[in-house]
Short mmCIF file of C-alpha atoms in Angstrom, two decimals:
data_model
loop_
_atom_site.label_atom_id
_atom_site.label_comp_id
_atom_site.label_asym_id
_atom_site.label_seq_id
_atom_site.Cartn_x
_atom_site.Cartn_y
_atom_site.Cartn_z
CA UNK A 112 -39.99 100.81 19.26
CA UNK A 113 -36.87 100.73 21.28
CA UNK A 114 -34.91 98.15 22.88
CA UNK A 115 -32.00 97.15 24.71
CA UNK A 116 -30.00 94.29 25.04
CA UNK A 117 -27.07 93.09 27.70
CA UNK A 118 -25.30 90.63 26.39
CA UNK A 119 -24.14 89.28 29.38
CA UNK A 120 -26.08 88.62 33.02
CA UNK A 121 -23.11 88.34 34.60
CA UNK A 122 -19.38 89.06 33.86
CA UNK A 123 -15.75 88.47 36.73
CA UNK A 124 -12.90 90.07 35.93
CA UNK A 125 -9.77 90.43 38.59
CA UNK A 126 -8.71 93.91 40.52
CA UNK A 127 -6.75 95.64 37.53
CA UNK A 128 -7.85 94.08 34.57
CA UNK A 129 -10.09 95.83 31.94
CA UNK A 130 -13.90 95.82 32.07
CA UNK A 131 -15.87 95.38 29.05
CA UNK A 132 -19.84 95.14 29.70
CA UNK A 133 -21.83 94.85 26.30
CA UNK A 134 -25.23 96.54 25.49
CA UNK A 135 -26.70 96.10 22.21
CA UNK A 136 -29.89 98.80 21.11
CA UNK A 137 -32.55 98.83 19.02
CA UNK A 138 -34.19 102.55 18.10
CA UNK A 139 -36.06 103.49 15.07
CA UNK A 140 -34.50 106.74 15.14
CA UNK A 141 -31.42 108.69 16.98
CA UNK A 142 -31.46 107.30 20.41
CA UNK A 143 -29.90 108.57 23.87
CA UNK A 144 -28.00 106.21 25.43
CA UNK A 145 -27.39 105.47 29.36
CA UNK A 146 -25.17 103.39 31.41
CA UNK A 147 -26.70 103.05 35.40
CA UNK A 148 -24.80 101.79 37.98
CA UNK A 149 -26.38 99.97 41.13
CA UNK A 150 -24.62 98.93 44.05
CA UNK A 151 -26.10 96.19 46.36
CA UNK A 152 -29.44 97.70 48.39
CA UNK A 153 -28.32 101.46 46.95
CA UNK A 154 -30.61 103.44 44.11
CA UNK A 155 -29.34 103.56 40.93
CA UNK A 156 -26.71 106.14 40.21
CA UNK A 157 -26.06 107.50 35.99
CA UNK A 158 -21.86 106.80 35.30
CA UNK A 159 -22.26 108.32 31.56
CA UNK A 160 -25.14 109.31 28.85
CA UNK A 161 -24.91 109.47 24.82
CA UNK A 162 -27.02 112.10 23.61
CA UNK A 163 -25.68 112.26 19.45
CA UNK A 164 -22.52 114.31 20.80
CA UNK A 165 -19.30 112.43 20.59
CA UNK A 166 -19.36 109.08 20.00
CA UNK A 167 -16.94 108.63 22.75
CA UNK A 168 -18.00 108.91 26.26
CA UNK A 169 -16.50 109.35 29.21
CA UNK A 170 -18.02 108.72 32.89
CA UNK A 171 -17.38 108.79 36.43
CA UNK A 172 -15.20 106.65 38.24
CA UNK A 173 -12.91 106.06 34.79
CA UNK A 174 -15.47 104.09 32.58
CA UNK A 175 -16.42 105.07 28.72
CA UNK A 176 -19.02 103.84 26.41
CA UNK A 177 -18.32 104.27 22.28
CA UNK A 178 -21.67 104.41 20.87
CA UNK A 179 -21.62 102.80 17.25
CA UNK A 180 -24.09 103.39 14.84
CA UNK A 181 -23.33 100.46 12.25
CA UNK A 182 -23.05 97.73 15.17
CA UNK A 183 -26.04 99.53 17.16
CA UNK A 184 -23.80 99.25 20.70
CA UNK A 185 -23.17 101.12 23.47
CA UNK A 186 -20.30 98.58 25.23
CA UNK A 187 -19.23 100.05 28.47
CA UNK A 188 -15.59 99.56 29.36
CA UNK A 189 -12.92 100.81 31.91
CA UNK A 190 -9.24 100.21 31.58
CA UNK A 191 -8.65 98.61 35.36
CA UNK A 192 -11.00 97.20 36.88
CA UNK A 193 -11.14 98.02 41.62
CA UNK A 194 -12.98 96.58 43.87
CA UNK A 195 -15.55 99.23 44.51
CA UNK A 196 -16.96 98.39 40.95
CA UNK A 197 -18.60 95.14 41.96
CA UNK A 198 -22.19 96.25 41.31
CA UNK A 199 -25.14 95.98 38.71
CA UNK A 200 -24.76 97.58 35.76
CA UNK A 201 -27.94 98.77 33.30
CA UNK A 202 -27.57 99.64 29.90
CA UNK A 203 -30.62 102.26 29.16
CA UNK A 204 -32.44 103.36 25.91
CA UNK A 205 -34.46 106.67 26.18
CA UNK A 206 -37.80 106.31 24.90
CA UNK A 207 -39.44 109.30 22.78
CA UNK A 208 -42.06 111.06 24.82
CA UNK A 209 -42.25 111.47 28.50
CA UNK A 210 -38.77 110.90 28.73
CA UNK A 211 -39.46 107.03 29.40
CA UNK A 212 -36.71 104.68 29.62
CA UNK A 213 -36.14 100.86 28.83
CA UNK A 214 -33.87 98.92 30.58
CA UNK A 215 -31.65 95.82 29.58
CA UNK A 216 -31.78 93.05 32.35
CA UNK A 217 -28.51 94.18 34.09
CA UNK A 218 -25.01 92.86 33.97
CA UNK A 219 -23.91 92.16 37.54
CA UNK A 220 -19.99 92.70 38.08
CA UNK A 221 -18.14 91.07 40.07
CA UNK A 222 -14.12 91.96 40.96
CA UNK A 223 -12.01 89.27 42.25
CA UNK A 224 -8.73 89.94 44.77
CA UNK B 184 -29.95 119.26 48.42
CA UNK B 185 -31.34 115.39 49.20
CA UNK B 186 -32.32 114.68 46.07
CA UNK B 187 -35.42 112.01 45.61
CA UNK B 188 -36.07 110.79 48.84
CA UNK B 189 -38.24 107.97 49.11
CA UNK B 190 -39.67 106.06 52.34
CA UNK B 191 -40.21 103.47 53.95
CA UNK B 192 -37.07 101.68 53.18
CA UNK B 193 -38.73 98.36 53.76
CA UNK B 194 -42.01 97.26 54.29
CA UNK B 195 -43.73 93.97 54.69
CA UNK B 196 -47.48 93.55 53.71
CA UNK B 197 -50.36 90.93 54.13
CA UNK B 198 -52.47 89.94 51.08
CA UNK B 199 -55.56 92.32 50.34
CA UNK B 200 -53.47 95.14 52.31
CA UNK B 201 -53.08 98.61 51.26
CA UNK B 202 -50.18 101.32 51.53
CA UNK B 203 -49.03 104.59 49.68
CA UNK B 204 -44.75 104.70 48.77
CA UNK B 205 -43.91 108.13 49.69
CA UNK B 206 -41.11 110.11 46.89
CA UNK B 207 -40.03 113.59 47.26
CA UNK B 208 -37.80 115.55 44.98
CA UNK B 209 -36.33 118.89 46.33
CA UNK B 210 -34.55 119.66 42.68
CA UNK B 211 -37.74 121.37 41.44
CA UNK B 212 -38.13 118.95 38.65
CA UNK B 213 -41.23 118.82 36.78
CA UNK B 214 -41.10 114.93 36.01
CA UNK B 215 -41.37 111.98 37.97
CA UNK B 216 -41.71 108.12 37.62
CA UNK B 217 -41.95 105.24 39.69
CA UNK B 218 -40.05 101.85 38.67
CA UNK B 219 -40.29 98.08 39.76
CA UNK B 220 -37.77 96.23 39.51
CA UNK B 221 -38.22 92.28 40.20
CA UNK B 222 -35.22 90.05 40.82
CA UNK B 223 -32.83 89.56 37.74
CA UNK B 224 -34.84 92.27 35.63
CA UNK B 225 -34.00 95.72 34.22
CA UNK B 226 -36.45 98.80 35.72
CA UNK B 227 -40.30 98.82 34.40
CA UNK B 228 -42.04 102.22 34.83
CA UNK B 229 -45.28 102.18 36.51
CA UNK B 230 -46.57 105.71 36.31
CA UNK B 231 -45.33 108.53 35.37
CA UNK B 232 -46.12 112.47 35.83
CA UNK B 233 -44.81 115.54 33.59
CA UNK B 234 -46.17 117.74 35.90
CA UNK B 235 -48.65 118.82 39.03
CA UNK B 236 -52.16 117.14 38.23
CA UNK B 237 -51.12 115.82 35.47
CA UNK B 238 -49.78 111.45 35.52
CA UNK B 239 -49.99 108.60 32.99
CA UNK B 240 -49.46 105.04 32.60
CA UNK B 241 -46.28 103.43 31.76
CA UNK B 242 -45.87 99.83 31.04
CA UNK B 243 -47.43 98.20 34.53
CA UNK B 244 -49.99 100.30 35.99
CA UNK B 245 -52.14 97.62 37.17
CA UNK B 246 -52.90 97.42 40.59
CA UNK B 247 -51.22 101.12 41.28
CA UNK B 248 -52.54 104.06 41.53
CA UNK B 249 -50.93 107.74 42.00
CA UNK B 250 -51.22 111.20 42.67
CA UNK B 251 -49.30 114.58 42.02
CA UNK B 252 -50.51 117.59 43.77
CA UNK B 253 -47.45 118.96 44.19
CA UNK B 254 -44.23 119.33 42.23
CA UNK B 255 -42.27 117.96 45.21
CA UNK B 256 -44.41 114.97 45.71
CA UNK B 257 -45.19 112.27 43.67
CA UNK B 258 -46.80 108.72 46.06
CA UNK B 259 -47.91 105.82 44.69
CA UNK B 260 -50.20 103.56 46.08
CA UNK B 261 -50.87 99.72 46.16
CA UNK B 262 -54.99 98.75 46.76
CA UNK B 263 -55.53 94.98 47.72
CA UNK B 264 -51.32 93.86 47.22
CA UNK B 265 -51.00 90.57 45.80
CA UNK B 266 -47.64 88.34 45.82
CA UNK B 267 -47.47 89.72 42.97
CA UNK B 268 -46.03 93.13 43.96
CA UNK B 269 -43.39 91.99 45.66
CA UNK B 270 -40.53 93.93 44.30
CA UNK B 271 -38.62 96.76 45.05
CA UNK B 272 -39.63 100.10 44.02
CA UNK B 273 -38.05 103.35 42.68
CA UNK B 274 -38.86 107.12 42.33
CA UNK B 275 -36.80 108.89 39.77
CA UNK B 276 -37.00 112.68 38.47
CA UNK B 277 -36.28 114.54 35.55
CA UNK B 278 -36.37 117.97 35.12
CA UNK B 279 -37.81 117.75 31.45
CA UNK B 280 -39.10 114.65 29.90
CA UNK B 281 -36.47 114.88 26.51
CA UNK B 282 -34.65 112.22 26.26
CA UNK B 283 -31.39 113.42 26.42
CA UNK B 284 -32.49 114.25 30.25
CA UNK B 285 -30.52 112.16 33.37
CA UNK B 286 -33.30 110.82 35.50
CA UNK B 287 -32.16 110.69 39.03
CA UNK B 288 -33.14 107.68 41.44
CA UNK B 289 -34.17 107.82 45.04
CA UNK B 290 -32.67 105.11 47.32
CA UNK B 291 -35.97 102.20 47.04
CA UNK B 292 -38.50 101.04 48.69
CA UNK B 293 -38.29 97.04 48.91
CA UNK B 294 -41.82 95.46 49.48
CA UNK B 295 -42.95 92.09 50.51
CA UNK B 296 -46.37 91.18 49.89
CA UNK B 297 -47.02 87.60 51.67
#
């Protein structure tokens, strides 16, 4: 069975500092990998997706995710951090059939002035 | 191209009421889902369908039910809402189920049940 795991409910950085969100998995075999952005009362919009390519991944709006195998994370970062980044953010495993996902609880950003 | 439409945007309900969430894709995607997601939590899927006619369970199906007739349309409806499904709810679609496929999200529905 798979699982996923933010490591942190809630994380404040200020404008123009890095971002690092942390997402730990758990798949019996190869998983696919998502990072979900929400911003308040909006849907939920994909920044980036691991699918056993490169282990590196880049997203919209400057953010990357380095899958690694041997620490089983998917840690989301982005060099500087703006305003407009002050959302939810859900780490996502992709389940086997059906194309079912599991969500972590969310890691809601917030970007001080 | 709107994507996954979903309405209404808000709704308020009485206990024992009953109402159908509306979703429509316009990407020609062959699967759909529908989502809760309750304050604080990560997305749980509800139902889901892989095609016209065809739907299944996902990890809270109880008190939902849902339909596909079309490939455009996939609504889900509440009988007798409890407290319990307050929450706000989301359509995605996908157009395959692999997992390697990006779902895409329609805007919500948020639901009060009181």
């Amino acid at each position: 069975a798979q699982s996923v795991t933010q490591l942190d409910s809630h994380v404040s950085v200020s404008e123009g500092t890095p971002v690092l969100l942390r997402c730990n998995y758990s798949s019996s075999y190869s998983p696919s990998l998502f990072w979900y952005v929400q911003h308040p009362n909006k849907g939920l919009q994909l920044l980036l997706k691991y699918t056993s390519a490169a282990t590196l991944v880049k997203g919209i709006n400057g953010f990357e995710a380095e899958f690694k195998k041997s620490e089983t994370s998917f840690h989301l970062t982005k060099p500087s951090a703006h305003m407009s980044d002050a959302a939810e953010y859900f780490c996502v495993v992709s389940g086997n059939q059906g194309g079912k996902l599991i969500f972590g609880q969310g890691t809601e950003l917030s970007v001080k002035p | 191209n709107a994507g996954v439409t979903q309405t209404p945007k808000f709704r308020i309900l009485k206990i024992g009421q009953s109402m159908t969430l509306q979703c429509t894709q316009d990407m020609n995607h062959n699967y759909m889902y529908w989502y809760r997601q309750d304050p604080g939590m990560g997305l749980k899927l509800i139902y889901y369908s892989v095609g016209a006619g065809i739907t299944d369970k996902g990890e809270v199906p109880n008190g939902y039910n849902v339909s596909r007739s079309t490939t455009e349309d996939f609504p889900l409806r509440l009988e007798l809402a409890a407290p319990s499904q307050t929450s706000v709810y989301f359509c995605a679609s996908s157009y395959a189920g692999a997992p390697t496929d990006t779902q895409y999200f329609g805007p919500g529905t948020r639901l009060t049940v009181l």
